[in-house]
Coordinates of C-alpha atoms in Angstrom, one line a residue:
M10 CA -131.0 26.1 -6.1
E11 CA -133.7 26.9 -8.6
I12 CA -134.3 24.8 -11.7
A13 CA -135.8 26.5 -14.7
Q14 CA -138.8 24.7 -16.2
C15 CA -139.5 24.9 -19.9
S16 CA -142.6 23.8 -21.6
K17 CA -144.4 24.4 -24.9
A18 CA -147.2 26.1 -23.0
N19 CA -144.8 28.6 -21.5
P20 CA -141.4 28.8 -23.2
F21 CA -140.4 32.1 -21.4
L22 CA -139.9 31.1 -17.8
P23 CA -137.3 32.9 -15.7
L24 CA -134.0 31.0 -15.3
S25 CA -132.2 30.3 -12.1
R26 CA -129.5 32.7 -11.1
S27 CA -130.4 35.0 -14.0
S28 CA -133.1 37.1 -15.4
I29 CA -132.8 35.8 -18.9
P30 CA -135.8 34.0 -20.4
C31 CA -135.4 30.4 -21.4
N32 CA -136.7 29.8 -24.9
Y33 CA -136.1 26.2 -25.9
A34 CA -137.8 26.7 -29.2
N35 CA -135.2 29.1 -30.4
R36 CA -131.8 29.1 -28.6
N37 CA -130.7 32.0 -30.7
L38 CA -128.7 34.6 -28.8
K39 CA -128.5 37.2 -31.6
S40 CA -131.1 39.3 -29.8
F41 CA -128.7 39.7 -26.9
Y42 CA -125.3 40.6 -28.3
G43 CA -125.1 39.3 -31.8
F44 CA -126.3 41.2 -34.8
H45 CA -128.4 44.0 -33.6
N46 CA -129.1 46.2 -30.6
P47 CA -132.5 45.4 -29.1
K48 CA -134.4 47.9 -27.1
F49 CA -133.1 47.6 -23.6
D50 CA -135.1 45.6 -21.1
P51 CA -133.7 44.7 -17.7
K52 CA -134.8 41.1 -18.3
F53 CA -132.2 40.7 -21.0
S54 CA -129.3 41.5 -18.7
I55 CA -126.7 38.7 -18.6
K56 CA -124.7 39.0 -15.5
K57 CA -124.8 35.6 -14.0
P58 CA -124.8 32.0 -15.1
V59 CA -127.7 31.0 -17.3
F60 CA -129.6 27.8 -17.7
I61 CA -130.8 27.0 -21.3
C62 CA -133.0 24.0 -21.6
N63 CA -132.7 21.3 -24.2
P64 CA -136.0 19.4 -24.4
R65 CA -134.6 16.7 -26.7
Q66 CA -132.1 15.6 -24.0
R67 CA -133.5 16.2 -20.6
F68 CA -131.0 14.7 -18.3
S69 CA -131.5 14.4 -14.6
L70 CA -129.8 16.9 -12.3
R71 CA -130.4 15.0 -9.2
A72 CA -126.7 14.4 -8.6
Q73 CA -126.0 18.1 -8.7
I74 CA -128.8 19.1 -6.4
S75 CA -129.1 16.2 -4.1
S76 CA -127.8 18.4 -1.2
D77 CA -130.9 20.6 -1.6
S78 CA -133.8 18.8 0.0
N79 CA -136.2 21.5 -0.9
V80 CA -135.9 20.9 -4.6
N81 CA -138.0 18.3 -6.3
V82 CA -136.9 17.5 -9.8
N83 CA -138.3 15.1 -12.3
E84 CA -137.2 14.2 -15.8
D85 CA -139.6 16.7 -17.5
Q86 CA -138.4 19.6 -15.4
T87 CA -134.7 19.6 -15.8
C88 CA -132.3 21.8 -17.8
D89 CA -128.9 20.4 -18.7
F90 CA -127.2 23.2 -20.7
I91 CA -125.7 26.1 -18.7
I92 CA -124.1 29.2 -20.1
E93 CA -122.0 31.4 -17.8
D94 CA -122.0 34.6 -19.8
V95 CA -120.0 37.8 -19.6
P96 CA -121.3 41.4 -19.3
H97 CA -122.0 43.6 -22.4
L98 CA -122.1 47.3 -22.7
I99 CA -125.7 47.3 -23.7
N100 CA -126.5 45.9 -20.3
F101 CA -126.2 49.5 -19.0
L102 CA -126.1 51.5 -22.2
P103 CA -129.0 50.1 -24.2
D104 CA -129.0 52.6 -27.0
L105 CA -125.5 52.1 -28.3
P106 CA -125.2 52.1 -32.1
V107 CA -123.7 49.1 -33.9
Y108 CA -121.4 49.0 -36.9
P109 CA -120.2 46.4 -39.5
N110 CA -117.0 44.7 -38.5
P111 CA -114.1 46.0 -40.6
L112 CA -112.8 42.4 -40.9
E113 CA -115.6 41.9 -43.4
K114 CA -113.4 43.7 -46.0
S115 CA -110.1 42.5 -44.7
Q116 CA -107.8 40.8 -47.2
A117 CA -106.4 38.6 -44.5
Y118 CA -109.8 37.2 -43.6
A119 CA -111.1 37.0 -47.2
I120 CA -110.0 33.4 -47.6
V121 CA -111.7 32.4 -44.3
K122 CA -114.9 30.4 -45.1
R123 CA -116.6 31.6 -41.8
T124 CA -115.1 35.0 -40.8
F125 CA -117.3 35.6 -37.8
V126 CA -118.1 33.6 -34.7
S127 CA -121.8 32.7 -34.4
P128 CA -123.5 34.2 -31.4
D129 CA -124.7 30.7 -30.7
D130 CA -121.2 29.3 -30.4
V131 CA -120.2 28.2 -26.9
V132 CA -117.3 26.2 -25.4
A133 CA -117.9 23.4 -22.9
Q134 CA -116.0 23.5 -19.7
K135 CA -116.2 19.8 -19.2
I136 CA -115.3 17.9 -22.3
V137 CA -115.6 14.4 -21.0
V138 CA -119.2 13.5 -20.1
Q139 CA -121.3 10.3 -19.8
K140 CA -124.2 9.4 -22.0
E141 CA -126.9 10.4 -19.5
S142 CA -125.2 13.2 -17.7
P143 CA -126.0 17.0 -18.0
R144 CA -124.2 18.9 -20.7
G145 CA -122.9 21.2 -18.0
V146 CA -121.3 24.7 -18.0
H147 CA -120.4 26.5 -21.2
F148 CA -118.7 29.8 -22.0
R149 CA -119.2 32.2 -24.9
R150 CA -116.7 31.4 -27.6
A151 CA -114.1 34.0 -28.3
G152 CA -113.5 35.5 -31.8
P153 CA -114.6 38.3 -34.2
R154 CA -118.3 39.2 -34.4
E155 CA -120.2 40.4 -37.4
K156 CA -121.2 43.7 -35.6
V157 CA -119.0 45.9 -33.4
Y158 CA -119.8 48.7 -31.0
F159 CA -116.9 50.9 -31.8
T160 CA -115.7 52.7 -34.9
P161 CA -111.9 52.7 -35.4
E162 CA -111.8 56.5 -35.3
E163 CA -113.4 56.7 -31.9
V164 CA -111.4 54.0 -30.1
R165 CA -108.9 55.1 -27.6
A166 CA -107.4 52.0 -26.0
C167 CA -104.9 51.5 -23.2
I168 CA -102.8 48.6 -22.0
V169 CA -101.4 48.0 -18.5
T170 CA -99.3 45.2 -17.0
C171 CA -99.3 44.4 -13.3
G172 CA -97.7 41.9 -10.9
G173 CA -94.6 39.8 -11.4
L174 CA -92.8 39.1 -14.6
C175 CA -93.6 36.2 -16.9
P176 CA -92.4 35.1 -20.4
G177 CA -94.8 36.4 -23.1
I178 CA -96.0 39.7 -21.6
N179 CA -94.3 41.7 -24.4
T180 CA -95.9 39.4 -27.0
V181 CA -99.4 40.1 -25.6
I182 CA -98.7 43.8 -25.6
R183 CA -97.4 43.7 -29.2
E184 CA -100.3 41.6 -30.5
I185 CA -103.0 43.8 -28.8
V186 CA -101.4 46.9 -30.5
C187 CA -101.0 45.1 -33.9
G188 CA -104.4 43.5 -33.6
L189 CA -106.2 46.8 -33.0
N190 CA -104.3 48.5 -35.7
Y191 CA -104.1 45.9 -38.5
M192 CA -107.5 44.3 -38.0
Y193 CA -109.7 47.2 -36.9
G194 CA -107.8 50.3 -38.0
V195 CA -107.3 51.7 -34.5
D196 CA -104.4 54.2 -34.2
D197 CA -104.9 55.7 -30.7
I198 CA -103.4 53.2 -28.3
L199 CA -101.9 54.2 -24.9
G200 CA -99.4 52.3 -22.8
I201 CA -99.9 52.7 -19.0
Q202 CA -96.4 52.5 -17.4
G203 CA -95.8 51.0 -14.0
G204 CA -98.9 48.9 -13.3
Y205 CA -102.1 50.2 -11.8
R206 CA -100.6 53.2 -10.1
G207 CA -99.4 54.3 -13.6
F208 CA -103.0 55.4 -14.3
Y209 CA -102.7 58.3 -11.9
S210 CA -99.0 58.8 -11.1
K211 CA -97.2 58.6 -14.5
N212 CA -97.6 59.8 -18.0
T213 CA -98.7 57.4 -20.7
I214 CA -96.9 56.6 -23.9
N215 CA -98.4 56.2 -27.4
L216 CA -98.1 52.7 -28.8
T217 CA -97.8 52.0 -32.5
P218 CA -97.0 48.7 -34.4
K219 CA -93.6 50.1 -35.3
M220 CA -92.8 50.9 -31.7
V221 CA -93.7 47.4 -30.4
N222 CA -92.5 45.5 -33.5
D223 CA -89.6 43.6 -31.8
I224 CA -90.5 43.7 -28.1
H225 CA -91.6 40.0 -28.2
K226 CA -87.9 39.1 -28.5
R227 CA -87.2 40.6 -25.1
G228 CA -88.1 39.4 -21.6
G229 CA -89.9 41.4 -19.0
T230 CA -92.5 44.0 -19.8
F231 CA -92.1 46.9 -22.2
L232 CA -94.5 48.9 -20.1
Q233 CA -92.9 48.2 -16.7
T234 CA -94.9 46.8 -13.8
S235 CA -95.6 47.0 -10.1
R236 CA -97.6 45.3 -7.4
G237 CA -100.5 46.9 -5.6
G238 CA -101.3 50.5 -6.2
H239 CA -104.9 49.8 -7.1
D240 CA -107.3 52.8 -6.4
T241 CA -110.5 52.2 -8.3
N242 CA -111.8 55.7 -8.2
K243 CA -108.5 57.3 -9.3
I244 CA -108.1 54.8 -12.1
V245 CA -111.6 55.3 -13.5
D246 CA -111.3 59.0 -13.1
N247 CA -108.2 58.9 -15.2
I248 CA -109.8 56.6 -17.8
Q249 CA -112.7 59.1 -18.0
D250 CA -110.5 62.2 -18.2
R251 CA -108.3 60.7 -21.0
G252 CA -111.3 59.5 -23.0
I253 CA -110.2 55.9 -22.9
N254 CA -112.9 53.5 -24.0
Q255 CA -111.0 50.2 -24.1
V256 CA -108.9 48.9 -21.3
Y257 CA -106.7 45.8 -21.6
I258 CA -105.3 44.6 -18.3
I259 CA -102.6 41.9 -18.1
G260 CA -102.0 40.3 -14.8
G261 CA -102.7 37.6 -12.3
D262 CA -105.3 36.9 -9.6
G263 CA -105.1 40.2 -7.8
T264 CA -104.8 42.1 -11.0
Q265 CA -108.0 40.5 -12.4
K266 CA -109.9 41.3 -9.2
G267 CA -108.8 44.9 -9.8
A268 CA -110.1 44.6 -13.4
A269 CA -113.4 43.5 -12.1
A270 CA -113.6 46.5 -9.7
I271 CA -112.8 48.8 -12.6
Y272 CA -115.6 47.3 -14.7
K273 CA -118.1 47.7 -11.8
E274 CA -117.2 51.3 -11.4
V275 CA -117.4 51.9 -15.1
E276 CA -120.9 50.3 -15.1
K277 CA -121.9 52.4 -12.1
R278 CA -120.9 55.6 -13.9
G279 CA -122.5 54.5 -17.2
L280 CA -119.3 54.9 -19.2
R281 CA -118.9 53.3 -22.6
V282 CA -115.7 51.5 -21.6
A283 CA -114.9 47.9 -22.4
V284 CA -112.7 46.3 -19.8
A285 CA -110.8 43.1 -20.9
G286 CA -108.5 41.0 -18.8
I287 CA -105.7 38.8 -20.0
P288 CA -104.8 36.3 -17.2
K289 CA -101.1 36.0 -16.4
T290 CA -99.3 33.8 -14.0
I291 CA -96.2 31.7 -14.6
D292 CA -97.3 29.2 -11.9
N293 CA -100.3 28.1 -14.1
D294 CA -102.6 28.4 -11.0
I295 CA -105.5 30.3 -12.8
A296 CA -108.8 28.4 -12.6
V297 CA -111.0 27.4 -15.5
I298 CA -108.4 28.0 -18.4
D299 CA -106.3 25.2 -19.7
K300 CA -103.0 26.9 -18.9
S301 CA -101.5 30.3 -18.5
F302 CA -99.2 31.9 -21.0
G303 CA -95.5 31.6 -20.2
F304 CA -96.0 28.2 -18.5
D305 CA -94.6 26.2 -21.4
T306 CA -91.6 28.5 -21.6
A307 CA -91.0 28.2 -17.9
V308 CA -91.1 24.4 -18.0
E309 CA -88.7 24.3 -21.0
E310 CA -86.2 26.7 -19.3
A311 CA -86.5 24.7 -16.1
Q312 CA -85.0 21.8 -18.0
R313 CA -81.8 23.7 -18.4
A314 CA -81.4 24.0 -14.6
I315 CA -82.3 20.3 -14.0
N316 CA -79.8 19.2 -16.7
A317 CA -77.1 21.3 -15.1
A318 CA -77.8 19.8 -11.7
H319 CA -77.7 16.3 -13.2
V320 CA -74.4 16.9 -14.9
E321 CA -73.0 18.3 -11.6
V322 CA -74.1 15.4 -9.4
E323 CA -73.1 12.7 -11.9
S324 CA -69.6 14.1 -11.8
V325 CA -69.0 13.7 -8.1
E326 CA -69.4 11.1 -5.4
N327 CA -72.7 11.1 -3.5
G328 CA -73.9 14.1 -5.4
V329 CA -77.2 15.7 -4.2
G330 CA -78.7 18.3 -6.5
I331 CA -81.6 20.5 -5.5
V332 CA -83.4 22.7 -8.1
K333 CA -85.9 25.2 -6.7
L334 CA -88.6 26.2 -9.2
M335 CA -91.5 28.6 -9.1
G336 CA -94.8 27.5 -7.6
R337 CA -96.1 29.6 -4.7
Y338 CA -99.3 27.7 -4.0
S339 CA -99.2 25.1 -6.9
G340 CA -96.6 22.8 -8.2
F341 CA -97.4 22.7 -11.9
I342 CA -94.0 23.9 -13.1
A343 CA -92.1 21.5 -10.8
M344 CA -94.4 18.6 -11.8
H345 CA -94.2 19.1 -15.6
A346 CA -90.5 19.8 -15.5
T347 CA -90.0 16.6 -13.6
L348 CA -92.1 14.6 -16.0
A349 CA -90.3 16.1 -19.0
S350 CA -86.8 15.6 -17.5
R351 CA -86.7 12.0 -16.5
D352 CA -83.6 12.7 -14.5
V353 CA -85.4 13.8 -11.4
D354 CA -85.6 11.4 -8.4
C355 CA -88.0 13.4 -6.2
C356 CA -90.5 16.2 -6.8
L357 CA -91.8 18.2 -3.8
I358 CA -94.7 20.6 -4.3
P359 CA -96.9 22.7 -2.0
E360 CA -100.0 20.5 -2.4
S361 CA -98.2 17.4 -1.1
P362 CA -96.8 17.7 2.5
F363 CA -93.6 15.7 3.2
Y364 CA -91.6 14.9 6.2
L365 CA -87.8 14.5 6.6
E366 CA -87.0 12.0 9.3
G367 CA -88.2 8.5 10.1
Q368 CA -89.4 5.5 8.0
G369 CA -90.6 6.6 4.6
G370 CA -89.2 10.1 5.1
L371 CA -87.1 12.2 2.6
F372 CA -83.8 11.5 4.4
E373 CA -84.3 7.7 4.1
F374 CA -85.2 8.1 0.4
V375 CA -82.1 10.2 -0.3
E376 CA -79.9 7.7 1.3
Q377 CA -81.5 4.9 -0.6
R378 CA -81.0 6.6 -4.0
L379 CA -77.4 7.5 -3.2
K380 CA -76.6 3.9 -2.5
E381 CA -78.4 2.8 -5.7
N382 CA -77.2 5.4 -8.2
G383 CA -74.5 7.4 -6.4
H384 CA -76.5 10.7 -6.9
I385 CA -79.9 12.2 -6.6
I386 CA -81.9 15.1 -8.1
I387 CA -84.6 16.8 -6.1
V388 CA -87.0 19.4 -7.7
L389 CA -88.6 21.7 -5.1
A390 CA -91.4 24.1 -5.8
E391 CA -90.8 27.3 -3.9
G392 CA -94.0 26.9 -1.8
A393 CA -93.3 23.4 -0.7
G394 CA -92.3 22.8 2.9
Q395 CA -93.2 26.4 3.9
D396 CA -94.9 25.1 7.1
Y397 CA -91.7 23.2 8.0
V398 CA -89.5 26.2 7.3
A399 CA -91.7 28.6 9.3
Q400 CA -91.6 26.3 12.3
S401 CA -87.9 25.9 12.1
M402 CA -87.2 29.7 11.7
H403 CA -90.1 30.9 13.8
A404 CA -91.1 33.2 11.0
V405 CA -93.8 35.9 11.0
D406 CA -96.5 35.6 8.3
E407 CA -96.0 38.6 6.0
K408 CA -97.5 39.6 2.6
D409 CA -96.2 41.6 -0.3
A410 CA -98.1 44.5 -2.0
S411 CA -100.2 42.1 -4.0
G412 CA -101.4 40.2 -1.0
N413 CA -99.1 37.2 -1.6
R414 CA -97.7 35.5 1.4
L415 CA -93.9 36.2 1.5
L416 CA -92.2 32.8 1.2
L417 CA -89.1 31.7 3.1
D418 CA -86.3 30.2 1.1
S419 CA -87.3 26.5 1.3
G420 CA -84.4 25.6 -1.0
L421 CA -81.6 26.9 1.2
W422 CA -83.4 25.4 4.2
L423 CA -83.7 21.9 2.7
T424 CA -80.1 22.1 1.4
Q425 CA -78.9 22.8 5.0
K426 CA -81.1 20.1 6.5
I427 CA -79.8 17.4 4.2
K428 CA -76.2 18.5 4.8
D429 CA -76.6 18.4 8.5
H430 CA -78.4 15.1 8.5
F431 CA -75.8 13.2 6.4
T432 CA -72.8 14.9 8.1
N433 CA -73.9 14.7 11.7
V434 CA -76.2 11.7 11.8
Q435 CA -75.3 9.4 9.0
K436 CA -71.6 10.4 9.1
M437 CA -71.6 10.3 5.3
A438 CA -69.9 12.8 3.0
I439 CA -72.1 14.3 0.3
N440 CA -71.6 16.8 -2.5
M441 CA -74.5 19.3 -2.4
K442 CA -75.3 21.3 -5.5
Y443 CA -78.1 23.9 -5.2
I444 CA -79.6 25.8 -8.2
D445 CA -82.2 28.5 -8.1
P446 CA -83.1 29.7 -11.6
T447 CA -86.3 31.5 -10.6
Y448 CA -85.5 35.0 -11.9
M449 CA -83.7 33.7 -14.9
I450 CA -86.8 31.8 -16.0
R451 CA -89.1 34.7 -15.4
A452 CA -87.0 37.1 -17.4
I453 CA -86.6 35.2 -20.7
P454 CA -88.7 35.8 -23.8
S455 CA -91.5 33.3 -24.6
N456 CA -90.8 30.3 -26.8
A457 CA -92.6 29.6 -30.1
S458 CA -95.5 27.8 -28.4
D459 CA -96.2 30.6 -26.0
N460 CA -95.8 33.2 -28.7
I461 CA -98.6 31.6 -30.7
Y462 CA -100.7 31.3 -27.5
C463 CA -100.1 35.0 -26.6
T464 CA -101.1 36.0 -30.1
L465 CA -104.4 34.2 -29.8
L466 CA -105.1 35.6 -26.3
A467 CA -104.4 39.2 -27.5
Q468 CA -106.5 38.9 -30.6
S469 CA -109.4 37.3 -28.7
A470 CA -109.4 40.1 -26.2
V471 CA -109.4 42.7 -29.0
H472 CA -112.3 40.9 -30.8
G473 CA -114.3 40.8 -27.5
A474 CA -113.8 44.5 -26.6
M475 CA -114.7 45.6 -30.1
A476 CA -117.8 43.5 -30.0
G477 CA -118.9 45.3 -26.8
Y478 CA -118.1 42.7 -24.2
T479 CA -116.7 44.0 -20.9
G480 CA -115.7 42.7 -17.5
F481 CA -114.4 39.5 -19.0
T482 CA -111.2 37.6 -19.2
V483 CA -110.1 35.4 -22.0
G484 CA -108.4 32.0 -22.2
P485 CA -108.5 28.5 -23.7
V486 CA -111.1 26.1 -22.3
N487 CA -110.5 22.6 -23.7
S488 CA -108.3 24.1 -26.4
R489 CA -111.0 26.6 -27.6
H490 CA -110.7 30.3 -26.6
A491 CA -113.6 31.6 -24.6
Y492 CA -114.8 34.7 -22.8
I493 CA -115.0 34.0 -19.1
P494 CA -116.5 36.1 -16.3
I495 CA -113.6 37.5 -14.2
S496 CA -115.2 36.1 -11.0
R497 CA -114.7 32.6 -12.3
V498 CA -110.9 32.9 -12.7
T499 CA -110.5 34.6 -9.3
E500 CA -112.8 32.7 -7.1
S501 CA -110.2 29.9 -6.6
Q502 CA -106.7 28.9 -7.5
N503 CA -105.8 25.9 -9.7
I504 CA -103.7 23.4 -7.8
V505 CA -102.2 20.0 -8.5
K506 CA -104.8 17.4 -7.5
L507 CA -103.0 14.6 -5.8
T508 CA -105.8 12.2 -6.7
D509 CA -105.5 12.9 -10.4
R510 CA -103.6 10.7 -12.9
M511 CA -101.0 13.3 -13.7
W512 CA -99.6 13.2 -10.2
A513 CA -99.8 9.4 -10.3
R514 CA -97.7 9.5 -13.5
L515 CA -95.1 11.5 -11.8
L516 CA -94.9 9.1 -8.8
A517 CA -94.6 6.3 -11.3
S518 CA -91.9 8.1 -13.2
T519 CA -89.7 9.1 -10.2
N520 CA -90.6 6.1 -8.0
Q521 CA -90.6 8.4 -5.1
P522 CA -92.7 7.8 -2.0
S523 CA -96.1 9.4 -1.6
F524 CA -95.4 11.0 1.7
V525 CA -99.1 11.7 2.4
Q526 CA -100.0 8.1 2.4
N527 CA -96.9 6.5 4.0
C528 CA -97.6 7.0 7.7
D529 CA -99.3 9.0 10.4
L530 CA -96.0 10.9 11.1
V531 CA -97.3 13.6 8.6
Q532 CA -99.9 14.6 11.1
E533 CA -97.3 14.8 13.9
R534 CA -94.5 16.5 12.1
V535 CA -96.4 18.9 9.9
N536 CA -98.9 21.5 11.0
K537 CA -102.0 20.4 9.1
Q538 CA -103.8 23.7 9.7
T539 CA -100.9 25.6 8.1
I540 CA -101.0 23.2 5.1
D541 CA -104.7 23.7 4.6
Q542 CA -104.3 27.4 4.8
I543 CA -101.6 27.4 2.1
N544 CA -103.6 25.1 -0.2
S545 CA -106.8 27.1 0.1
M546 CA -105.1 30.6 0.2
K547 CA -106.6 33.2 -2.1
I548 CA -105.1 36.6 -2.9
T549 CA -107.4 39.2 -1.4
S550 CA -105.5 42.3 -2.2
I551 CA -106.0 44.1 -5.5

């Protein structure tokens, strides 16, 4: 790891992992993408994370680089302020003209004291820091810029939705269309139907504010969707042939990887096309951003299923209710729904392996709660216990068109296991109630909170594309919307950390056992290699 060194004698030293000069005397980024278009020079290309030094607060980076024995750092050499920037059209098209932002004359923004985001504004990834720690990684703040790189008349934008359904997709579509039209005067907006393959296998539809006016009241996606079907060359050929110069891509991990591939091909061909990604996953497993849209709606709707299960099991003797919620690799919906409900006795998620039999096992816990309360509610994320189910059913590992591992129905498996145990082993009659609201949750419209969130996402994406940024995704980082390199949100998946306070709060709320810590039977009864594979699994298909 290289450390950039800044000094008054030589303020323009190359920065580590980037070719941007480090000028501590003037940390003004206007010359890059702000107010004018400088003569292109390869050294001004921002493609990778950038170190910017702050001589007034030179904090030691020894903790970050202690693993690198070849680096010697002293207090006068360190940089503590890092910007992970996103690409811009002038990286490969240096002579693009710039124009005043139409928002300057907008009645809506006339009352705003500061209409445009400063090119110096950044958002910190880590908001809690110690007094003498580095300031850390920052992302470029999202929002309207004073100068734009497209005129309304020349914009031809397109919107595509890919992957599974999620509350709020239609709201994002609506607000992209309305944002382009109302804020920037863009009339030419195309809808790509049927996911990525719609670029080259289906006709497009023209989108207007009137056409999308009430689609946010419906679930699903107005443009239809599909998994897979990504052919970079065919897609970019179609973009080029149709004269599209702004592409808005709504989708999850695999979709965003596809967006990155489209941007790379656009850059290779030297096309003036801004590629903007809007991350989507109901599971909330996208890295870096605070949360994904639709998550709040999913948690709220999951309460209905939990409440129904609670009513059912309270009304019978020895009632056992199992509610299966979404969560392929991460248990955020299950965890938050459990914390919100307060009626749940046990929450099982993919990140936390559990075992059924023996001391401290799930069967023992179920029996204990039945004796204490006469009923029990178990919330199960769909990815939990997949290793157990696979061993029991001798299943073959298969994947869908998006590269996701095809999950077995752990809910039905656990229901049957508990039935068999209490009927055959404990000789105890139980009343089992199993609820799987998965597709009902996915298909509903977004709630008020998510509608506002989707509006901010869409408008931030529009502002970024008009300002010439490309190859980026947008999302809230510490409650402030930012432009994030696509590679950052696809390099890993966000999972529930069992060592964090939120999981501790859940354990305290449910008073359930922490199966991982209870005994060594976990290692004997659960295939640890399979668990590790599930926890670290990344979608490789686009």
